[in-house]
């Protein structure tokens, strides 16, 4: 009768895809062969089983360039703070490929503060997030729709039968806060805009 010694070799061949377009949930197959040797021939292992298992690429150490690529695609958390409290400011997440500028009044306390958001490759138009004591509305041709905006009570406003909203006004505690749509490229970036808007938070500063 042949006597087998304990398991002496596990050969693992790993084929890993480095395509950075691969999602975190994609699976990489790791091929495994388990071999065993007899007392009579330790230098010639005999294969006793083979198969495969699945591994998540996130569990496999990645190259530095892959890590950098992932970091560049993450949203950037941005906070716009009033210069002179007590006043109101806000925060939002800006996706890769977008920029913003901000402006605020020099009075005490700050009565108006705005952030103008746009894709880097668009020269005209913005999505504006604003706190302003002086925001005024023209009522001609205006249609108003009550909505929930990230937990805030708000009113979404449309002009002249347009299917696209013109601005969103918050109600109640944040009644002077507004988001203005002045973006002719809205349709081309609708997904980005929705993600930005879903991240907007207003805050009182004392």
XYZ file of C-alpha atoms in Angstrom:
206
model
C 0.000 0.000 0.000
C 1.285 3.460 -0.886
C 1.731 5.835 2.023
C 1.188 9.547 1.393
C 3.040 12.153 3.354
C 1.085 15.248 4.498
C 0.161 17.887 1.977
C 3.420 19.503 0.819
C 2.600 21.916 -1.996
C -0.132 24.342 -2.930
C 0.428 26.017 -6.262
C -1.593 29.145 -6.866
C -1.760 30.876 -10.229
C -3.353 34.262 -10.026
C -4.625 36.054 -13.091
C -5.584 39.617 -12.133
C -7.160 42.166 -14.448
C -5.652 45.643 -14.006
C -8.224 47.413 -16.177
C -9.136 50.472 -14.120
C -12.632 50.486 -15.621
C -13.344 47.311 -13.623
C -15.904 47.798 -10.820
C -15.251 46.936 -7.184
C -17.807 44.121 -7.344
C -16.208 42.329 -10.295
C -14.624 38.980 -9.462
C -11.195 37.626 -10.399
C -10.750 33.857 -10.677
C -7.850 32.352 -8.758
C -6.889 28.949 -10.147
C -5.695 26.504 -7.525
C -3.907 23.160 -7.814
C -3.268 21.041 -4.750
C -0.518 18.436 -5.071
C 0.792 15.677 -2.836
C 3.914 13.493 -2.966
C 4.481 9.846 -2.028
C 7.333 8.508 0.029
C 8.716 6.787 -3.046
C 8.933 9.965 -5.174
C 9.030 13.221 -3.267
C 10.394 15.099 -6.300
C 7.445 14.131 -8.504
C 4.261 15.421 -6.891
C 1.003 13.781 -7.856
C -1.993 16.069 -8.450
C -4.838 15.078 -6.174
C -7.298 17.964 -6.793
C -7.784 21.144 -8.737
C -10.420 23.851 -8.959
C -10.998 27.558 -8.692
C -12.187 30.132 -6.199
C -13.433 33.696 -6.694
C -11.770 36.719 -5.153
C -12.842 40.363 -5.015
C -10.145 42.633 -6.552
C -10.513 44.985 -3.559
C -8.929 42.218 -1.449
C -5.880 42.052 -3.726
C -3.115 44.619 -3.328
C -3.318 47.149 -6.144
C -0.612 49.128 -7.873
C -0.095 52.801 -6.864
C -1.366 54.074 -10.199
C -4.656 52.215 -9.677
C -5.111 53.775 -6.243
C -4.486 57.229 -7.708
C -7.090 56.689 -10.403
C -9.714 55.741 -7.837
C -8.936 58.806 -5.705
C -9.333 61.139 -8.684
C -12.881 59.888 -9.335
C -14.136 60.540 -5.817
C -16.349 63.515 -4.987
C -14.761 66.417 -3.114
C -16.580 67.649 0.003
C -16.733 71.461 -0.059
C -17.912 73.892 2.624
C -18.651 77.573 2.015
C -18.528 79.533 5.282
C -19.762 83.122 5.812
C -17.072 85.679 6.639
C -19.068 87.288 9.407
C -21.448 85.352 11.656
C -24.181 85.044 12.654
C -25.116 83.989 9.142
C -25.777 80.943 6.985
C -23.434 78.830 4.861
C -23.622 75.491 3.111
C -21.711 72.427 1.947
C -21.876 70.162 -1.097
C -19.951 67.423 -2.892
C -18.294 68.309 -6.180
C -17.594 65.473 -8.665
C -14.396 65.138 -10.686
C -14.373 67.458 -13.687
C -16.296 70.225 -11.902
C -15.161 73.509 -10.328
C -16.753 76.330 -8.369
C -16.201 79.943 -7.422
C -17.746 81.721 -4.444
C -18.633 85.288 -3.516
C -20.125 86.993 -0.473
C -20.960 90.443 0.761
C -18.651 92.414 3.057
C -21.365 93.476 5.490
C -21.722 92.396 9.117
C -23.223 89.901 9.494
C -22.877 88.403 6.004
C -26.211 88.850 4.218
C -25.412 87.026 0.976
C -23.115 84.146 0.056
C -23.075 82.246 -3.254
C -21.265 79.339 -4.906
C -21.269 79.010 -8.698
C -20.789 75.433 -9.921
C -20.035 74.286 -13.467
C -18.235 71.535 -15.416
C -14.639 72.424 -16.276
C -15.274 72.291 -20.028
C -18.326 74.595 -20.011
C -17.606 78.319 -20.265
C -21.148 79.612 -19.793
C -23.834 78.908 -17.210
C -23.849 77.681 -13.604
C -25.768 75.867 -10.929
C -25.806 78.378 -8.072
C -26.189 77.571 -4.379
C -27.006 80.697 -2.424
C -28.003 82.235 0.875
C -29.371 85.727 0.335
C -31.512 88.136 2.316
C -32.281 89.957 -0.936
C -33.398 87.110 -3.225
C -36.453 88.276 -5.206
C -38.897 86.345 -7.380
C -40.896 87.472 -10.401
C -44.367 85.941 -10.137
C -45.341 86.215 -13.816
C -45.586 82.763 -15.409
C -44.309 81.103 -12.223
C -45.464 77.616 -11.223
C -44.574 76.396 -7.719
C -44.330 72.804 -6.515
C -43.774 71.808 -2.847
C -40.931 69.276 -2.480
C -38.662 67.699 0.100
C -35.082 68.806 -0.518
C -32.664 66.622 1.451
C -34.963 66.748 4.461
C -35.715 70.471 4.117
C -39.184 71.751 3.249
C -38.798 73.530 -0.107
C -40.569 74.887 -3.177
C -39.437 74.011 -6.706
C -40.276 76.739 -9.218
C -40.790 76.621 -12.986
C -41.261 79.478 -15.455
C -43.481 79.668 -18.537
C -44.408 75.973 -18.689
C -40.816 74.748 -18.820
C -40.181 71.147 -17.734
C -36.905 72.214 -16.113
C -36.969 73.944 -12.758
C -35.589 77.476 -12.572
C -34.872 77.588 -8.842
C -35.548 75.813 -5.555
C -36.393 77.909 -2.487
C -36.137 76.493 1.006
C -38.923 77.202 3.474
C -39.111 77.655 7.224
C -35.819 77.943 9.105
C -33.776 78.276 5.884
C -36.168 80.512 3.980
C -33.361 82.660 2.489
C -31.564 79.683 0.908
C -31.980 78.942 -2.782
C -30.550 76.823 -5.626
C -30.687 78.486 -9.052
C -30.575 76.653 -12.377
C -28.797 78.802 -14.951
C -27.277 75.874 -16.864
C -27.961 75.557 -20.617
C -25.974 72.272 -20.480
C -28.248 70.792 -17.775
C -29.346 67.755 -19.832
C -25.756 66.755 -20.631
C -24.810 66.679 -16.940
C -28.121 65.714 -15.344
C -26.656 62.786 -13.378
C -23.833 64.912 -11.939
C -26.247 67.696 -11.051
C -28.590 65.329 -9.232
C -25.677 63.943 -7.203
C -24.507 67.447 -6.316
C -27.979 68.571 -5.265
C -28.513 65.453 -3.145
C -25.383 66.372 -1.147
C -26.296 70.006 -0.370
C -26.617 70.904 3.316
C -27.293 74.334 4.824
C -26.044 75.427 8.246
C -26.380 78.387 10.596
C -23.086 79.815 11.875
C -23.054 81.677 15.193
